[in-house]
Amino acid sequence: MSSATVAGHEVSTDHWIGGERVAGSERFEVITPIDGSVIAQVAAGGAHEADLAVAAAHAAAPGWAALGPVGRATLLTRLADLIDQNVERLAAVECADMAMLLESLRLRVIHRAAANFRNYAELAASYEERDWRSKGTWNRVQRMPAGPAAVITPWNAPFMLSTWKVAPALAAGCPVVLKPAEWSPLSCSLLADLTAQAGFPPGVFNVLQGTGEQAGAALVAHPMLRRISFTGSPETAREIGVAAARNLVPFTGELGGKGPLIVFEDADLDAAAAKAAGQYDDAGQVCLAGTRLLVQESVRDEFLERFHAAVDRHVLGDPRAPETTVSPLIHPEHLARVDGFVKRAVAAGDRLVRGGQPAGGLLYEPTLFEPRANDSEIVQREVFGPVLTFQTFADEAEAIALSNSTPYGLSGIVYTSSMGRADRVGRAVRAGVVWVNTFLVRDLTAPFGGIGISGLGREGGNYALDFYSDLKTLQILEGSVR
Ligand code: ADP
């Protein structure tokens, strides 16, 4: 058994398979973005461990299904309570793991993870089977648990994002094998401990640690899986899609974005500028971020003045310090990637308005470009760092055209005081979610997912429960049974 002491808390660095810790033979190093030091040597799984994990999930499937939604809800609610009770520990480990702001983790993010379990416990248990008479028959739609599900998660907000998927899968009756990202695998190890404490039967929840190429690829190729849910890059999604197709397994993918943040002249400019500056939070490592600022020409100067003032108030630094608002990037390789985007943009003639440099350790300056043209790489590709672009538009039609001019379609943010415009633009922006005068916190029952290369399938609310279920129609000839 191996463990590491992370931010003063002991965290198992092994896999969690069939209700037991499994060490495996290989290890990989995990660093903390806070100072770049190595904080853990984590088990690096491969085909053997993937096989053990899926077999454990498969063996647990009939028992978990037989519990029914109400029985499962009891355990899921217990898990939600344990997450809430362990906020300090989870937040501290997640902060060391990924450098997300500690205050934000303690006050919001970890509780949101608990809310996912609580919400899905309730939603699955209160499912109303559609029941109707038609053409001399009784009809009923039933949700049958699909079977073992693989959940592959990204390195940003790893704990909370994993619960988006783990909670509906478990609530629907599917045992889970979770493969966390190799740059931030530690907080999900704590989730395994909490499932044990909550009394989950062995094999219902499993954590397979390791790299995407080894553990991830072996997991998604496993023929005993019945569902795959992935969040990450479009490139990896294509590989997972091929593996899923080989076994005819449905999969959903949430694949990042390049969201517009559209500011109309009738908007509350203080609020819009503050929200635009807020896109640098978590160093811009947020798939839903509105990274393309699109501002109506008539308020360009007023907006920029407020925006720069708000960005000037950002404090770059240690994510544990309460005054910090912009934390370090996850990994040196990622910093090099972000800096590569910036250098290429400068070389291509995009105008650097502010920032554009590393700021010590893994920090990176909040950066703004005025692109040379809309087809600039910096406008068209997701950077996943503190880098925004600024463009202006003349009217609604141009705002919509610019919004829809990338291959992505995950999110959009609109600032306007007009209901008509909110409705028109909200409808026209090609994205899975559009926020008007607000951002980020989605009602848990709403669908979530991307259009274009931002993803396929929908999660959230009943949409996720349907994904993790085989929907069955039961039809009985009227008068044939008593
Ligand atoms: P990012 O660019 O954000 O790191 P990736 O798509 O590379 O996104 O990674 C997201 C998740 O997918 C991680 O958990 C990673 O380990 C996993 N992953 C990467 N490659 C594969 C693969 N070929 N098969 C399965 N999972 C993979």
PDB file of N, CA, C and O in Angstrom, residues 38-81:
ATOM      1  N   VAL A  38       7.588  17.591  -6.491  1.00  0.00           N
ATOM      2  CA  VAL A  38       6.893  16.300  -6.613  1.00  0.00           C
ATOM      3  C   VAL A  38       6.173  16.015  -5.299  1.00  0.00           C
ATOM      4  O   VAL A  38       6.783  16.086  -4.229  1.00  0.00           O
ATOM      5  N   ILE A  39       4.869  15.722  -5.369  1.00  0.00           N
ATOM      6  CA  ILE A  39       4.128  15.470  -4.126  1.00  0.00           C
ATOM      7  C   ILE A  39       3.666  14.022  -3.998  1.00  0.00           C
ATOM      8  O   ILE A  39       3.238  13.604  -2.933  1.00  0.00           O
ATOM      9  N   ALA A  40       3.733  13.262  -5.088  1.00  0.00           N
ATOM     10  CA  ALA A  40       3.273  11.864  -4.982  1.00  0.00           C
ATOM     11  C   ALA A  40       3.814  11.033  -6.142  1.00  0.00           C
ATOM     12  O   ALA A  40       4.116  11.558  -7.214  1.00  0.00           O
ATOM     13  N   GLN A  41       3.949   9.740  -5.855  1.00  0.00           N
ATOM     14  CA  GLN A  41       4.252   8.746  -6.898  1.00  0.00           C
ATOM     15  C   GLN A  41       2.999   7.886  -7.005  1.00  0.00           C
ATOM     16  O   GLN A  41       2.676   7.138  -6.086  1.00  0.00           O
ATOM     17  N   VAL A  42       2.288   8.034  -8.103  1.00  0.00           N
ATOM     18  CA  VAL A  42       0.965   7.405  -8.208  1.00  0.00           C
ATOM     19  C   VAL A  42       1.034   6.166  -9.109  1.00  0.00           C
ATOM     20  O   VAL A  42       1.805   6.128 -10.079  1.00  0.00           O
ATOM     21  N   ALA A  43       0.205   5.191  -8.780  1.00  0.00           N
ATOM     22  CA  ALA A  43       0.178   3.936  -9.545  1.00  0.00           C
ATOM     23  C   ALA A  43      -0.174   4.213 -11.011  1.00  0.00           C
ATOM     24  O   ALA A  43      -1.109   4.955 -11.299  1.00  0.00           O
ATOM     25  N   ALA A  44       0.612   3.618 -11.901  1.00  0.00           N
ATOM     26  CA  ALA A  44       0.367   3.795 -13.342  1.00  0.00           C
ATOM     27  C   ALA A  44      -0.200   2.496 -13.890  1.00  0.00           C
ATOM     28  O   ALA A  44       0.525   1.535 -14.153  1.00  0.00           O
ATOM     29  N   GLY A  45      -1.516   2.464 -14.058  1.00  0.00           N
ATOM     30  CA  GLY A  45      -2.158   1.234 -14.509  1.00  0.00           C
ATOM     31  C   GLY A  45      -1.982   0.992 -16.000  1.00  0.00           C
ATOM     32  O   GLY A  45      -1.615   1.895 -16.754  1.00  0.00           O
ATOM     33  N   GLY A  46      -2.262  -0.227 -16.403  1.00  0.00           N
ATOM     34  CA  GLY A  46      -2.224  -0.606 -17.814  1.00  0.00           C
ATOM     35  C   GLY A  46      -3.356  -1.592 -18.063  1.00  0.00           C
ATOM     36  O   GLY A  46      -4.364  -1.612 -17.327  1.00  0.00           O
ATOM     37  N   ALA A  47      -3.163  -2.431 -19.055  1.00  0.00           N
ATOM     38  CA  ALA A  47      -4.227  -3.351 -19.456  1.00  0.00           C
ATOM     39  C   ALA A  47      -4.655  -4.267 -18.301  1.00  0.00           C
ATOM     40  O   ALA A  47      -5.847  -4.534 -18.111  1.00  0.00           O
ATOM     41  N   HIS A  48      -3.674  -4.724 -17.501  1.00  0.00           N
ATOM     42  CA  HIS A  48      -4.005  -5.652 -16.413  1.00  0.00           C
ATOM     43  C   HIS A  48      -4.933  -5.000 -15.389  1.00  0.00           C
ATOM     44  O   HIS A  48      -5.986  -5.561 -15.023  1.00  0.00           O
ATOM     45  N   GLU A  49      -4.560  -3.787 -14.957  1.00  0.00           N
ATOM     46  CA  GLU A  49      -5.367  -3.108 -13.929  1.00  0.00           C
ATOM     47  C   GLU A  49      -6.730  -2.678 -14.502  1.00  0.00           C
ATOM     48  O   GLU A  49      -7.746  -2.701 -13.798  1.00  0.00           O
ATOM     49  N   ALA A  50      -6.726  -2.287 -15.775  1.00  0.00           N
ATOM     50  CA  ALA A  50      -8.009  -1.910 -16.403  1.00  0.00           C
ATOM     51  C   ALA A  50      -8.947  -3.114 -16.415  1.00  0.00           C
ATOM     52  O   ALA A  50     -10.151  -3.010 -16.125  1.00  0.00           O
ATOM     53  N   ASP A  51      -8.367  -4.256 -16.708  1.00  0.00           N
ATOM     54  CA  ASP A  51      -9.130  -5.494 -16.736  1.00  0.00           C
ATOM     55  C   ASP A  51      -9.703  -5.824 -15.343  1.00  0.00           C
ATOM     56  O   ASP A  51     -10.888  -6.159 -15.203  1.00  0.00           O
ATOM     57  N   LEU A  52      -8.856  -5.689 -14.325  1.00  0.00           N
ATOM     58  CA  LEU A  52      -9.322  -5.958 -12.948  1.00  0.00           C
ATOM     59  C   LEU A  52     -10.461  -5.011 -12.575  1.00  0.00           C
ATOM     60  O   LEU A  52     -11.463  -5.408 -11.973  1.00  0.00           O
ATOM     61  N   ALA A  53     -10.295  -3.739 -12.950  1.00  0.00           N
ATOM     62  CA  ALA A  53     -11.285  -2.724 -12.548  1.00  0.00           C
ATOM     63  C   ALA A  53     -12.620  -2.960 -13.250  1.00  0.00           C
ATOM     64  O   ALA A  53     -13.687  -2.895 -12.614  1.00  0.00           O
ATOM     65  N   VAL A  54     -12.573  -3.247 -14.537  1.00  0.00           N
ATOM     66  CA  VAL A  54     -13.834  -3.466 -15.261  1.00  0.00           C
ATOM     67  C   VAL A  54     -14.484  -4.776 -14.781  1.00  0.00           C
ATOM     68  O   VAL A  54     -15.722  -4.846 -14.626  1.00  0.00           O
ATOM     69  N   ALA A  55     -13.666  -5.774 -14.493  1.00  0.00           N
ATOM     70  CA  ALA A  55     -14.231  -7.044 -13.976  1.00  0.00           C
ATOM     71  C   ALA A  55     -14.918  -6.799 -12.633  1.00  0.00           C
ATOM     72  O   ALA A  55     -16.004  -7.346 -12.364  1.00  0.00           O
ATOM     73  N   ALA A  56     -14.307  -5.971 -11.791  1.00  0.00           N
ATOM     74  CA  ALA A  56     -14.913  -5.661 -10.481  1.00  0.00           C
ATOM     75  C   ALA A  56     -16.242  -4.937 -10.677  1.00  0.00           C
ATOM     76  O   ALA A  56     -17.242  -5.228  -9.997  1.00  0.00           O
ATOM     77  N   ALA A  57     -16.261  -3.989 -11.608  1.00  0.00           N
ATOM     78  CA  ALA A  57     -17.498  -3.236 -11.874  1.00  0.00           C
ATOM     79  C   ALA A  57     -18.575  -4.162 -12.435  1.00  0.00           C
ATOM     80  O   ALA A  57     -19.747  -4.104 -12.049  1.00  0.00           O
ATOM     81  N   HIS A  58     -18.152  -5.043 -13.311  1.00  0.00           N
ATOM     82  CA  HIS A  58     -19.080  -5.992 -13.930  1.00  0.00           C
ATOM     83  C   HIS A  58     -19.690  -6.916 -12.872  1.00  0.00           C
ATOM     84  O   HIS A  58     -20.907  -7.177 -12.867  1.00  0.00           O
ATOM     85  N   ALA A  59     -18.834  -7.378 -11.964  1.00  0.00           N
ATOM     86  CA  ALA A  59     -19.320  -8.288 -10.915  1.00  0.00           C
ATOM     87  C   ALA A  59     -20.293  -7.563  -9.975  1.00  0.00           C
ATOM     88  O   ALA A  59     -21.231  -8.176  -9.442  1.00  0.00           O
ATOM     89  N   ALA A  60     -20.074  -6.267  -9.792  1.00  0.00           N
ATOM     90  CA  ALA A  60     -20.925  -5.513  -8.856  1.00  0.00           C
ATOM     91  C   ALA A  60     -22.249  -5.093  -9.492  1.00  0.00           C
ATOM     92  O   ALA A  60     -23.175  -4.673  -8.789  1.00  0.00           O
ATOM     93  N   ALA A  61     -22.324  -5.177 -10.819  1.00  0.00           N
ATOM     94  CA  ALA A  61     -23.472  -4.597 -11.534  1.00  0.00           C
ATOM     95  C   ALA A  61     -24.833  -5.183 -11.124  1.00  0.00           C
ATOM     96  O   ALA A  61     -25.770  -4.416 -10.854  1.00  0.00           O
ATOM     97  N   PRO A  62     -24.988  -6.503 -11.050  1.00  0.00           N
ATOM     98  CA  PRO A  62     -26.329  -7.021 -10.720  1.00  0.00           C
ATOM     99  C   PRO A  62     -26.817  -6.581  -9.345  1.00  0.00           C
ATOM    100  O   PRO A  62     -27.982  -6.190  -9.183  1.00  0.00           O
ATOM    101  N   GLY A  63     -25.925  -6.586  -8.371  1.00  0.00           N
ATOM    102  CA  GLY A  63     -26.311  -6.181  -7.006  1.00  0.00           C
ATOM    103  C   GLY A  63     -26.683  -4.712  -6.950  1.00  0.00           C
ATOM    104  O   GLY A  63     -27.655  -4.328  -6.284  1.00  0.00           O
ATOM    105  N   TRP A  64     -25.912  -3.897  -7.658  1.00  0.00           N
ATOM    106  CA  TRP A  64     -26.155  -2.444  -7.653  1.00  0.00           C
ATOM    107  C   TRP A  64     -27.480  -2.139  -8.362  1.00  0.00           C
ATOM    108  O   TRP A  64     -28.267  -1.316  -7.903  1.00  0.00           O
ATOM    109  N   ALA A  65     -27.733  -2.864  -9.439  1.00  0.00           N
ATOM    110  CA  ALA A  65     -29.002  -2.671 -10.149  1.00  0.00           C
ATOM    111  C   ALA A  65     -30.173  -3.104  -9.270  1.00  0.00           C
ATOM    112  O   ALA A  65     -31.202  -2.425  -9.208  1.00  0.00           O
ATOM    113  N   ALA A  66     -29.982  -4.218  -8.551  1.00  0.00           N
ATOM    114  CA  ALA A  66     -31.080  -4.771  -7.753  1.00  0.00           C
ATOM    115  C   ALA A  66     -31.461  -3.859  -6.581  1.00  0.00           C
ATOM    116  O   ALA A  66     -32.592  -3.924  -6.086  1.00  0.00           O
ATOM    117  N   LEU A  67     -30.528  -3.028  -6.141  1.00  0.00           N
ATOM    118  CA  LEU A  67     -30.847  -2.106  -5.040  1.00  0.00           C
ATOM    119  C   LEU A  67     -31.974  -1.156  -5.422  1.00  0.00           C
ATOM    120  O   LEU A  67     -32.722  -0.678  -4.573  1.00  0.00           O
ATOM    121  N   GLY A  68     -32.057  -0.860  -6.711  1.00  0.00           N
ATOM    122  CA  GLY A  68     -33.091   0.072  -7.182  1.00  0.00           C
ATOM    123  C   GLY A  68     -32.718   1.515  -6.866  1.00  0.00           C
ATOM    124  O   GLY A  68     -31.846   1.766  -6.037  1.00  0.00           O
ATOM    125  N   PRO A  69     -33.396   2.442  -7.517  1.00  0.00           N
ATOM    126  CA  PRO A  69     -33.018   3.854  -7.350  1.00  0.00           C
ATOM    127  C   PRO A  69     -33.156   4.354  -5.922  1.00  0.00           C
ATOM    128  O   PRO A  69     -32.358   5.176  -5.479  1.00  0.00           O
ATOM    129  N   VAL A  70     -34.124   3.835  -5.188  1.00  0.00           N
ATOM    130  CA  VAL A  70     -34.313   4.340  -3.825  1.00  0.00           C
ATOM    131  C   VAL A  70     -33.213   3.811  -2.901  1.00  0.00           C
ATOM    132  O   VAL A  70     -32.640   4.557  -2.096  1.00  0.00           O
ATOM    133  N   GLY A  71     -32.873   2.548  -3.063  1.00  0.00           N
ATOM    134  CA  GLY A  71     -31.774   1.976  -2.277  1.00  0.00           C
ATOM    135  C   GLY A  71     -30.460   2.671  -2.586  1.00  0.00           C
ATOM    136  O   GLY A  71     -29.670   2.995  -1.690  1.00  0.00           O
ATOM    137  N   ARG A  72     -30.229   2.935  -3.858  1.00  0.00           N
ATOM    138  CA  ARG A  72     -28.978   3.620  -4.246  1.00  0.00           C
ATOM    139  C   ARG A  72     -28.955   5.051  -3.715  1.00  0.00           C
ATOM    140  O   ARG A  72     -27.914   5.563  -3.317  1.00  0.00           O
ATOM    141  N   ALA A  73     -30.142   5.667  -3.692  1.00  0.00           N
ATOM    142  CA  ALA A  73     -30.211   7.062  -3.232  1.00  0.00           C
ATOM    143  C   ALA A  73     -29.734   7.193  -1.786  1.00  0.00           C
ATOM    144  O   ALA A  73     -29.087   8.171  -1.422  1.00  0.00           O
ATOM    145  N   THR A  74     -30.019   6.191  -0.965  1.00  0.00           N
ATOM    146  CA  THR A  74     -29.581   6.246   0.436  1.00  0.00           C
ATOM    147  C   THR A  74     -28.060   6.350   0.506  1.00  0.00           C
ATOM    148  O   THR A  74     -27.506   7.174   1.235  1.00  0.00           O
ATOM    149  N   LEU A  75     -27.385   5.517  -0.300  1.00  0.00           N
ATOM    150  CA  LEU A  75     -25.912   5.535  -0.280  1.00  0.00           C
ATOM    151  C   LEU A  75     -25.362   6.819  -0.904  1.00  0.00           C
ATOM    152  O   LEU A  75     -24.382   7.387  -0.416  1.00  0.00           O
ATOM    153  N   LEU A  76     -25.992   7.264  -1.986  1.00  0.00           N
ATOM    154  CA  LEU A  76     -25.499   8.485  -2.650  1.00  0.00           C
ATOM    155  C   LEU A  76     -25.656   9.705  -1.741  1.00  0.00           C
ATOM    156  O   LEU A  76     -24.789  10.579  -1.704  1.00  0.00           O
ATOM    157  N   THR A  77     -26.746   9.744  -0.995  1.00  0.00           N
ATOM    158  CA  THR A  77     -26.955  10.865  -0.074  1.00  0.00           C
ATOM    159  C   THR A  77     -25.937  10.814   1.057  1.00  0.00           C
ATOM    160  O   THR A  77     -25.402  11.838   1.482  1.00  0.00           O
ATOM    161  N   ARG A  78     -25.647   9.612   1.521  1.00  0.00           N
ATOM    162  CA  ARG A  78     -24.623   9.461   2.556  1.00  0.00           C
ATOM    163  C   ARG A  78     -23.274   9.961   2.035  1.00  0.00           C
ATOM    164  O   ARG A  78     -22.519  10.627   2.731  1.00  0.00           O
ATOM    165  N   LEU A  79     -22.971   9.626   0.775  1.00  0.00           N
ATOM    166  CA  LEU A  79     -21.713  10.079   0.172  1.00  0.00           C
ATOM    167  C   LEU A  79     -21.690  11.606   0.075  1.00  0.00           C
ATOM    168  O   LEU A  79     -20.667  12.245   0.383  1.00  0.00           O
ATOM    169  N   ALA A  80     -22.817  12.193  -0.308  1.00  0.00           N
ATOM    170  CA  ALA A  80     -22.888  13.662  -0.398  1.00  0.00           C
ATOM    171  C   ALA A  80     -22.603  14.277   0.974  1.00  0.00           C
ATOM    172  O   ALA A  80     -21.837  15.247   1.086  1.00  0.00           O
ATOM    173  N   ASP A  81     -23.192  13.696   2.017  1.00  0.00           N
ATOM    174  CA  ASP A  81     -22.961  14.224   3.372  1.00  0.00           C
ATOM    175  C   ASP A  81     -21.485  14.118   3.749  1.00  0.00           C
ATOM    176  O   ASP A  81     -20.912  15.037   4.335  1.00  0.00           O
TER     177      ASP A  81
END
